[in-house]
CSV table of C-alpha atoms and ligand atoms in Angstrom, one decimal:
chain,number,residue,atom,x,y,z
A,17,UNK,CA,-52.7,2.2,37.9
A,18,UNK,CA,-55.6,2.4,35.8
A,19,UNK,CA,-56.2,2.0,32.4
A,20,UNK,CA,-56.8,5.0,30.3
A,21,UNK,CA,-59.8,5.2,28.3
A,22,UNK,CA,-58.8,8.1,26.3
A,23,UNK,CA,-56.9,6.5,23.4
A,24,UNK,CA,-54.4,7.9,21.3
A,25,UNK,CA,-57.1,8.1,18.0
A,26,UNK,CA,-59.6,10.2,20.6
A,27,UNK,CA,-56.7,12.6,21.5
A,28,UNK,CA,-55.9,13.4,18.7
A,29,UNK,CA,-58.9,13.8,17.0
A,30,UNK,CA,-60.2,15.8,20.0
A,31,UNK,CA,-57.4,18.2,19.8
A,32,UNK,CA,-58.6,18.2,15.8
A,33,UNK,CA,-61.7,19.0,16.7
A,34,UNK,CA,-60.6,22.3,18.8
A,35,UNK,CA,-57.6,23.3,16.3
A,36,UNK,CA,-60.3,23.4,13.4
A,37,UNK,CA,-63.0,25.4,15.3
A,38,UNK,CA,-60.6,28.0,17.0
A,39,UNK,CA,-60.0,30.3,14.4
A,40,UNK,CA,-63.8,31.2,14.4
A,41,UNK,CA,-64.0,32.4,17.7
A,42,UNK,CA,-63.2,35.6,19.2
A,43,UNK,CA,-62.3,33.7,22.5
A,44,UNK,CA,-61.7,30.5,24.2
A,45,UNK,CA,-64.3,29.6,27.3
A,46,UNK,CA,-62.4,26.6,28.9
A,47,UNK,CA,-64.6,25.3,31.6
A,48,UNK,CA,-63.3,23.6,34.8
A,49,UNK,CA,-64.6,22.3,38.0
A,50,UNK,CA,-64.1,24.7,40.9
A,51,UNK,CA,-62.9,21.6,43.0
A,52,UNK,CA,-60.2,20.4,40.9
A,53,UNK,CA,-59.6,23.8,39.3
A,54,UNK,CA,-55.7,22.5,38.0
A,55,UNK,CA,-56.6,18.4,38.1
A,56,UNK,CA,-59.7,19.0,35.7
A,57,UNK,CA,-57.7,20.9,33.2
A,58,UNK,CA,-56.2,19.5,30.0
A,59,UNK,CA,-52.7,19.1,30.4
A,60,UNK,CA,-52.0,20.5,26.9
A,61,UNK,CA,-54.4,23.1,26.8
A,62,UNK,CA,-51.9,25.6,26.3
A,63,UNK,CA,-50.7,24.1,23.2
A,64,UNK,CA,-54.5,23.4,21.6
A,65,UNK,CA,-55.9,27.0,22.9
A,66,UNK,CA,-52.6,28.9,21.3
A,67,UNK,CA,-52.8,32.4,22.0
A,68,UNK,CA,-56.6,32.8,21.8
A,69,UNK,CA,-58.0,35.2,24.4
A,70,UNK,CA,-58.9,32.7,27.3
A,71,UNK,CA,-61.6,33.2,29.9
A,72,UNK,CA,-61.2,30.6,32.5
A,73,UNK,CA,-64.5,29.6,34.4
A,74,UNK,CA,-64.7,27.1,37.5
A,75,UNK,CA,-68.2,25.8,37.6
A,76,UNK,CA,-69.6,23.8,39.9
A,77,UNK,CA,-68.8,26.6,42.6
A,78,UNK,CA,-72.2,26.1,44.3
A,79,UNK,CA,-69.9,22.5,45.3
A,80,UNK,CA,-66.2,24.0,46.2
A,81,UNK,CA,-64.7,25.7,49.1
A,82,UNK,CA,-65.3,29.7,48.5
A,83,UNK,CA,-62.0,30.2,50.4
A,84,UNK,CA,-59.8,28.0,47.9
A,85,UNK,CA,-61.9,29.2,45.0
A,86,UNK,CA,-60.8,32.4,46.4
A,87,UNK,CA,-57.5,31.4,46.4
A,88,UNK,CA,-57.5,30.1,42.9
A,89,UNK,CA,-58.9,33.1,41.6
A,90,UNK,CA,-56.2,35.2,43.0
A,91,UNK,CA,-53.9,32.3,41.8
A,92,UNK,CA,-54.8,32.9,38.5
A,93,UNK,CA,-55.1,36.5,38.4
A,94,UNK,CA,-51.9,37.1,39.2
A,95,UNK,CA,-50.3,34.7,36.0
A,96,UNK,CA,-52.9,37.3,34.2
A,97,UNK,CA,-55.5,34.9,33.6
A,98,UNK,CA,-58.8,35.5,33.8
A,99,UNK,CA,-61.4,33.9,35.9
A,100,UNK,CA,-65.5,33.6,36.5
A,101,UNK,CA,-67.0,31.2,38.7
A,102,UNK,CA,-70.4,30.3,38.4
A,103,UNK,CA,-72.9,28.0,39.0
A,104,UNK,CA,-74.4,26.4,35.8
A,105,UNK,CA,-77.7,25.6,36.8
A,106,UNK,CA,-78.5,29.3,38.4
A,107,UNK,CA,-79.9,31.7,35.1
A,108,UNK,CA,-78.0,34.7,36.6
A,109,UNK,CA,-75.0,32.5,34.8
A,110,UNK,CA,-75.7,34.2,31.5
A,111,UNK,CA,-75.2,38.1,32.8
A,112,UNK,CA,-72.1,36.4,34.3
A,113,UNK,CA,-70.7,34.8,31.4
A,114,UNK,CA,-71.9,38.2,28.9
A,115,UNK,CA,-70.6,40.2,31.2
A,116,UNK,CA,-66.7,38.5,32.0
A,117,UNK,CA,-67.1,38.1,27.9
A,118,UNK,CA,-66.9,42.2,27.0
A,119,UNK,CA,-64.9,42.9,29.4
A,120,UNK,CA,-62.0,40.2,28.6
A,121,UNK,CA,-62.4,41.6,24.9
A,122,UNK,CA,-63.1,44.7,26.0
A,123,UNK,CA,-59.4,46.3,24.5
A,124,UNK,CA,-59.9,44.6,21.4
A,125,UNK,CA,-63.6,45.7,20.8
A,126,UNK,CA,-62.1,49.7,21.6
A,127,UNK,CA,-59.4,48.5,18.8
A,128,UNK,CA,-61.8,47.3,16.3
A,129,UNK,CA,-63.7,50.5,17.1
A,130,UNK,CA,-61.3,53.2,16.5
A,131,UNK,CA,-61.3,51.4,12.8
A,132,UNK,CA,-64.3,52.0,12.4
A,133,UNK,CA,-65.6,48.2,13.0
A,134,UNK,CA,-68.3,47.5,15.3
A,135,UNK,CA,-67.9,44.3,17.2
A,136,UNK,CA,-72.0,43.6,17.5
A,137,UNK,CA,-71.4,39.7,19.1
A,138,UNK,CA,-68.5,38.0,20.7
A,139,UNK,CA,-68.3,34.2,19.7
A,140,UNK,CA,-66.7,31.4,21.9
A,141,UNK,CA,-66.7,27.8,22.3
A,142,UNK,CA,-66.7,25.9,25.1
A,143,UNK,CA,-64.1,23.7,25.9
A,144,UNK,CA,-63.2,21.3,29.1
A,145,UNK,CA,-62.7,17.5,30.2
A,146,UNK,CA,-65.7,15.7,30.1
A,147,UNK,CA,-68.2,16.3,33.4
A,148,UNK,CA,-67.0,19.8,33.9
A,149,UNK,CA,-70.9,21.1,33.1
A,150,UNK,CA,-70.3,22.1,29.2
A,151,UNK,CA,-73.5,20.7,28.3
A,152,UNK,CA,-75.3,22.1,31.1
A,153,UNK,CA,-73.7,26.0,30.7
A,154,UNK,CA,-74.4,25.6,26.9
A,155,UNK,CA,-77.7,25.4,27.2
A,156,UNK,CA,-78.0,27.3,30.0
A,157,UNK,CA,-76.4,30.1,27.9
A,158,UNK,CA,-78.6,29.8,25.1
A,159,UNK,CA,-82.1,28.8,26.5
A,160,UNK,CA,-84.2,28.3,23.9
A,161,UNK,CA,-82.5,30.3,21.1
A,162,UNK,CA,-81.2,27.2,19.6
A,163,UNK,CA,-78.7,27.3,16.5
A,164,UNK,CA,-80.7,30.2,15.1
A,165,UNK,CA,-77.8,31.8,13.3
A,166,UNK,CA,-78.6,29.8,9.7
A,167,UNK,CA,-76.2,30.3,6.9
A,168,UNK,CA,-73.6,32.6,8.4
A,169,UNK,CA,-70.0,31.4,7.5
A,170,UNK,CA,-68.0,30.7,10.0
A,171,UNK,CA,-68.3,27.2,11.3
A,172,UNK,CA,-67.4,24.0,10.4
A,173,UNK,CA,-69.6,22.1,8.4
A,174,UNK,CA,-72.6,20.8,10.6
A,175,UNK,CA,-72.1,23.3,13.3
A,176,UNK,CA,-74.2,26.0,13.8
A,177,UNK,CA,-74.0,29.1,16.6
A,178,UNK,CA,-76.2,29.8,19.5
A,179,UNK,CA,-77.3,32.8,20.3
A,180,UNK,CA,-77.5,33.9,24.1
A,181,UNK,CA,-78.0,37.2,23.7
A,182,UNK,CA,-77.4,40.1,21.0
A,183,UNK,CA,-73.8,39.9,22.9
A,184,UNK,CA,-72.9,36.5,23.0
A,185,UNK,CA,-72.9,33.1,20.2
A,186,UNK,CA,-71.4,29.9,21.4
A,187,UNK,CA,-70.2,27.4,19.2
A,188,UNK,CA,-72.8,24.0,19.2
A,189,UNK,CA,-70.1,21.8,19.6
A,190,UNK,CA,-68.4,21.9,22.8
A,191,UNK,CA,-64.6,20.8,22.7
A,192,UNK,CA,-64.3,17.8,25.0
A,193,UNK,CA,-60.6,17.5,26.3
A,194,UNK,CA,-59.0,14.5,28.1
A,195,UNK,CA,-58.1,14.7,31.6
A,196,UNK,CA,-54.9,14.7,33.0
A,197,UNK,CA,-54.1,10.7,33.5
A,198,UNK,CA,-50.2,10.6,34.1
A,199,UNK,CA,-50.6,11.4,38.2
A,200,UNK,CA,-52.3,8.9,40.2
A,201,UNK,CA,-53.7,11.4,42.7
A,202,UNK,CA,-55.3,13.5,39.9
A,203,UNK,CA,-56.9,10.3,38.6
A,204,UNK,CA,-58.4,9.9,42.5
A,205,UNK,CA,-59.8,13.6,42.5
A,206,UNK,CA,-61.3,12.9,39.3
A,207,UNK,CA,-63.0,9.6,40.2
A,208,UNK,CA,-64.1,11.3,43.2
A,209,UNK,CA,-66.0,14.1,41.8
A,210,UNK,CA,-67.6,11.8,38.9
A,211,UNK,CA,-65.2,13.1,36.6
A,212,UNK,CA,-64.2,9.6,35.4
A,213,UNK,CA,-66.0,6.4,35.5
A,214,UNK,CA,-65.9,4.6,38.5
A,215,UNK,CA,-64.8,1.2,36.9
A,216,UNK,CA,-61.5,3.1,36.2
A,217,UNK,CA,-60.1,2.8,39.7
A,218,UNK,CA,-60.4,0.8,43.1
A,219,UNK,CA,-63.1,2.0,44.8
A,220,UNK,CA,-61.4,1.6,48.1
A,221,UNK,CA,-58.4,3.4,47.0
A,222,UNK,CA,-61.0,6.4,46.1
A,223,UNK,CA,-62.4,6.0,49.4
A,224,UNK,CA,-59.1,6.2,51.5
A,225,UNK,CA,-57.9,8.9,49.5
A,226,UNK,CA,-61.1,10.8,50.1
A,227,UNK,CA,-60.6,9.8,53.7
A,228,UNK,CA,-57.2,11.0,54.1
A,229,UNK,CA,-58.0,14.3,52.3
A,230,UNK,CA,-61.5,15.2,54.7
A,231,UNK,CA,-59.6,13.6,57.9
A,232,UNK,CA,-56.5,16.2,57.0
A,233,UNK,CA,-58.2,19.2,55.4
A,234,UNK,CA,-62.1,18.7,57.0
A,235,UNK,CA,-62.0,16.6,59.7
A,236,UNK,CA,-65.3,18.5,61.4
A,237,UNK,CA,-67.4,17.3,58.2
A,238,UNK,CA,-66.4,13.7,58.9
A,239,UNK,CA,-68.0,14.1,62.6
A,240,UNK,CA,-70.6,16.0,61.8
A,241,UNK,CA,-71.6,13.0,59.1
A,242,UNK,CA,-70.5,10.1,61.0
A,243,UNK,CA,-70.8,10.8,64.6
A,244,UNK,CA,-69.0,7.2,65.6
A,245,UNK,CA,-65.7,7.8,63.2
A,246,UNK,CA,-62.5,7.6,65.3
A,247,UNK,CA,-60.5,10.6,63.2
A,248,UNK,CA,-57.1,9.9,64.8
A,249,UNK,CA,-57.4,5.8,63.2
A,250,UNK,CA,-55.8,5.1,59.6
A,251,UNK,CA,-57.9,5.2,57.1
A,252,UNK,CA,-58.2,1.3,56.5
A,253,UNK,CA,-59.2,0.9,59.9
A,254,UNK,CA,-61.9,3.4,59.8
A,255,UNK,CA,-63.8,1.6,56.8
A,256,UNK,CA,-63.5,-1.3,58.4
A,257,UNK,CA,-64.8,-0.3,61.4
A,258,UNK,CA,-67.9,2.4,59.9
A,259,UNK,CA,-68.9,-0.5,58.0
A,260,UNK,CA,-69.5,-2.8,60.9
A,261,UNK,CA,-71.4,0.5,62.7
A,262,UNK,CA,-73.6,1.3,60.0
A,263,UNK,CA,-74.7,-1.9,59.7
A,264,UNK,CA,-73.2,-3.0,56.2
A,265,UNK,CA,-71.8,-6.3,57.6
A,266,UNK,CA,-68.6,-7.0,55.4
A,267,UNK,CA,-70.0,-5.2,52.9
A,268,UNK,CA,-66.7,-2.4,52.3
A,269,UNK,CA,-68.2,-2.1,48.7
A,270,UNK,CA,-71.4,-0.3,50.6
A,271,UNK,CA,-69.5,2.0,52.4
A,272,UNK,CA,-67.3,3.1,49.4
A,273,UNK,CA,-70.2,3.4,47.4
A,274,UNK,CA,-72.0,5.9,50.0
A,275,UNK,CA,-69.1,7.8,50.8
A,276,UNK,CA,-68.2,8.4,47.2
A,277,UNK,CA,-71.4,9.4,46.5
A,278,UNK,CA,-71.9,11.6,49.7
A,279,UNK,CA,-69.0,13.2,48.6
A,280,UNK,CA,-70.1,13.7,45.2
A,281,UNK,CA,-72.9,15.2,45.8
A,282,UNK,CA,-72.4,17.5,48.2
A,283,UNK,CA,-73.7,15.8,51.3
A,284,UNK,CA,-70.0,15.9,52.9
A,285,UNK,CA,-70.3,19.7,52.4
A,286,UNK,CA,-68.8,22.2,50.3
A,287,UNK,CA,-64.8,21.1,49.2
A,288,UNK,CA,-61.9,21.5,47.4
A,289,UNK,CA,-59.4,19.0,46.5
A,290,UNK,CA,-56.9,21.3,44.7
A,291,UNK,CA,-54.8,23.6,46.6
A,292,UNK,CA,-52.7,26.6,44.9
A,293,UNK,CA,-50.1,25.6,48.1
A,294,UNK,CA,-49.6,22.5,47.0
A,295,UNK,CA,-50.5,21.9,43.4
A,296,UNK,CA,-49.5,25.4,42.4
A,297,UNK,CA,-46.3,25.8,43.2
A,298,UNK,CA,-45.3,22.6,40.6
A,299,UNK,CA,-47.7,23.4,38.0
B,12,GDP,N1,-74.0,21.6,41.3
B,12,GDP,C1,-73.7,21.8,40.1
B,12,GDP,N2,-73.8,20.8,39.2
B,12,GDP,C2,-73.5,21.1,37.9
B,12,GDP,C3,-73.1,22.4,37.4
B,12,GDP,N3,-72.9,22.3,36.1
B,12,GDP,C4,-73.1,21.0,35.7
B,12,GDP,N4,-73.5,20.3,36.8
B,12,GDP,C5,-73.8,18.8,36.8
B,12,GDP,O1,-72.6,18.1,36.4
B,12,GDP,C6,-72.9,17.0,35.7
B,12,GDP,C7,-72.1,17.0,34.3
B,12,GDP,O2,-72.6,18.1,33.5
B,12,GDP,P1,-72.6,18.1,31.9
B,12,GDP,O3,-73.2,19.4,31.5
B,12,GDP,O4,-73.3,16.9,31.4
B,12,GDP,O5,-71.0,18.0,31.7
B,12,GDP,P2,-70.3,17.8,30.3
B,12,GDP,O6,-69.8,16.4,30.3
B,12,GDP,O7,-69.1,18.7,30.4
B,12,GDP,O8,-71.2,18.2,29.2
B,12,GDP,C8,-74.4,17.0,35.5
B,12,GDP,O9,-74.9,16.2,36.5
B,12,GDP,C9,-74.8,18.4,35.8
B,12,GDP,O10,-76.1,18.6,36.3
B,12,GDP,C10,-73.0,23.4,38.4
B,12,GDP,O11,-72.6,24.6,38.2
B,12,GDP,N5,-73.3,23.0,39.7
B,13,MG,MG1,-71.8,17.1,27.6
């Protein structure tokens, strides 16, 4: 298997990192991508978040299967967590996130409200394993109201808020969480979306997972792509054989490399590689 490049020192100090901000924020945004909704999760979330009010968003869902997002919704919904999925990159993202914000806090603002207090702006911080779009939702979420919020306490030093409406602050500093390492097929999902660096793992291996999971799950995608592919052949025999038809030689490198990336970006179509079935059930 691999070797991890999350070290202890990173660990811990990322979970430092988290632990120290937490207690200014009225909730916890942990981000996820909506095709490995339980492999891109931090395995000791639960421990680091505590019992912060969670809102659960799988991005990315312009690039997962809306019948297992579905599916992981309800999944989640039903251990009473909640969950919004959105599409970073689209700016109706912002009414999406304000809106799942109030109403997640919603008891607690009516709370605060009977005591006289008047929640004005809810403040959360964005946390998630690294590729899961924090970067992109953050600024997304605060356009070009950067770190306006000067000398209000709250933060640690160096950090500032930003604002994304008179609603919603997010923390600066996103909380960046290790993946999951200890499974070998979580470490394939994640090297298949781009989640972890491709030097990590065996390119082939990625590919004949990816293979087994589209010949099993999405076979029709496969023919659609690559009209020549023999579906009912093992995986090994198929690369050998799509990299003869496509022209590539003995070049297995170049067909890993283009089906990884197909995958990745979409051109294989719209998937999911974790199943509330499956991957649910031992969670
Ligand atoms: N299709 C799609 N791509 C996204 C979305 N959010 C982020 N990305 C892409 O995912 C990659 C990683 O995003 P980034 O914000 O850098 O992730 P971070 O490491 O968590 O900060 C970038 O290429 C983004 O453009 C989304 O909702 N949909
Ligand atoms: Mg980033």
């Amino acid at each position: 298997m691999a070797t991890i490049q999350w070290f202890p020192g990173h660990m811990s100090k990322a979970r430092r990192q988290v632990q120290e901000n937490i207690k200014f924020v009225d909730f916890v945004t942990i981000l996820v991508d909506a095709r490995l909704p339980l492999s891109s999760q931090n395995p000791m979330l639960t421990k680091i978040v505590g019992d912060k009010p969670k809102l659960l968003i799988l991005n990315k869902a312009d690039l997962a299967d809306p019948i297992l997002t579905k599916e992981w919704q309800n999944f989640y919904g039903a251990q009473g967590i909640r969950t919004l999925c959105i599409n970073s990159k689209e700016q109706s993202t912002v009414k999406k996130v304000t809106e799942a914000a109030k109403s997640l806090m919603k008891d607690k603002i009516a709370r605060q409200k009977e005591r006289g207090i008047q929640i004005e702006t809810l403040r959360t911080m964005i946390i998630g394993i690294p590729n899961a779009g924090k970067s992109t939702l953050m600024n997304r979420l605060a356009g070009k109201k950067i770190a306006v919020v000067g000398n209000k306490p709250g933060v640690t030093k160096g950090q500032q808020w930003l604002k994304s409406n008179k609603d919603l602050e997010i923390l600066d500093t996103p909380g960046i969480l290790w993946p999951k390492f200890e499974d070998e097929e979580v470490a394939l999902k994640l090297a298949l979306t781009g989640a972890i660096k491709d030097q990590l793992l065996p390119m082939d291996e990625v590919t004949i997972f990816g293979l087994n999971y589209f010949k099993t799950y999405y076979p029709k995608r496969l023919q659609e792509r690559f009209k020549q592919m023999d579906l009912e052949a093992e995986s090994p025999d198929i690369i050998m054989d799509m990299t003869r038809e496509l022209g590539f030689r003995d070049d297995y490198d170049r067909f890993y490399n283009l089906f990884v990336k197909e995958m990745r970006d979409g051109k294989l179509g719209l998937y999911t590689l974790d199943r509330p079935d499956q991957d649910g059930a031992n969670d």
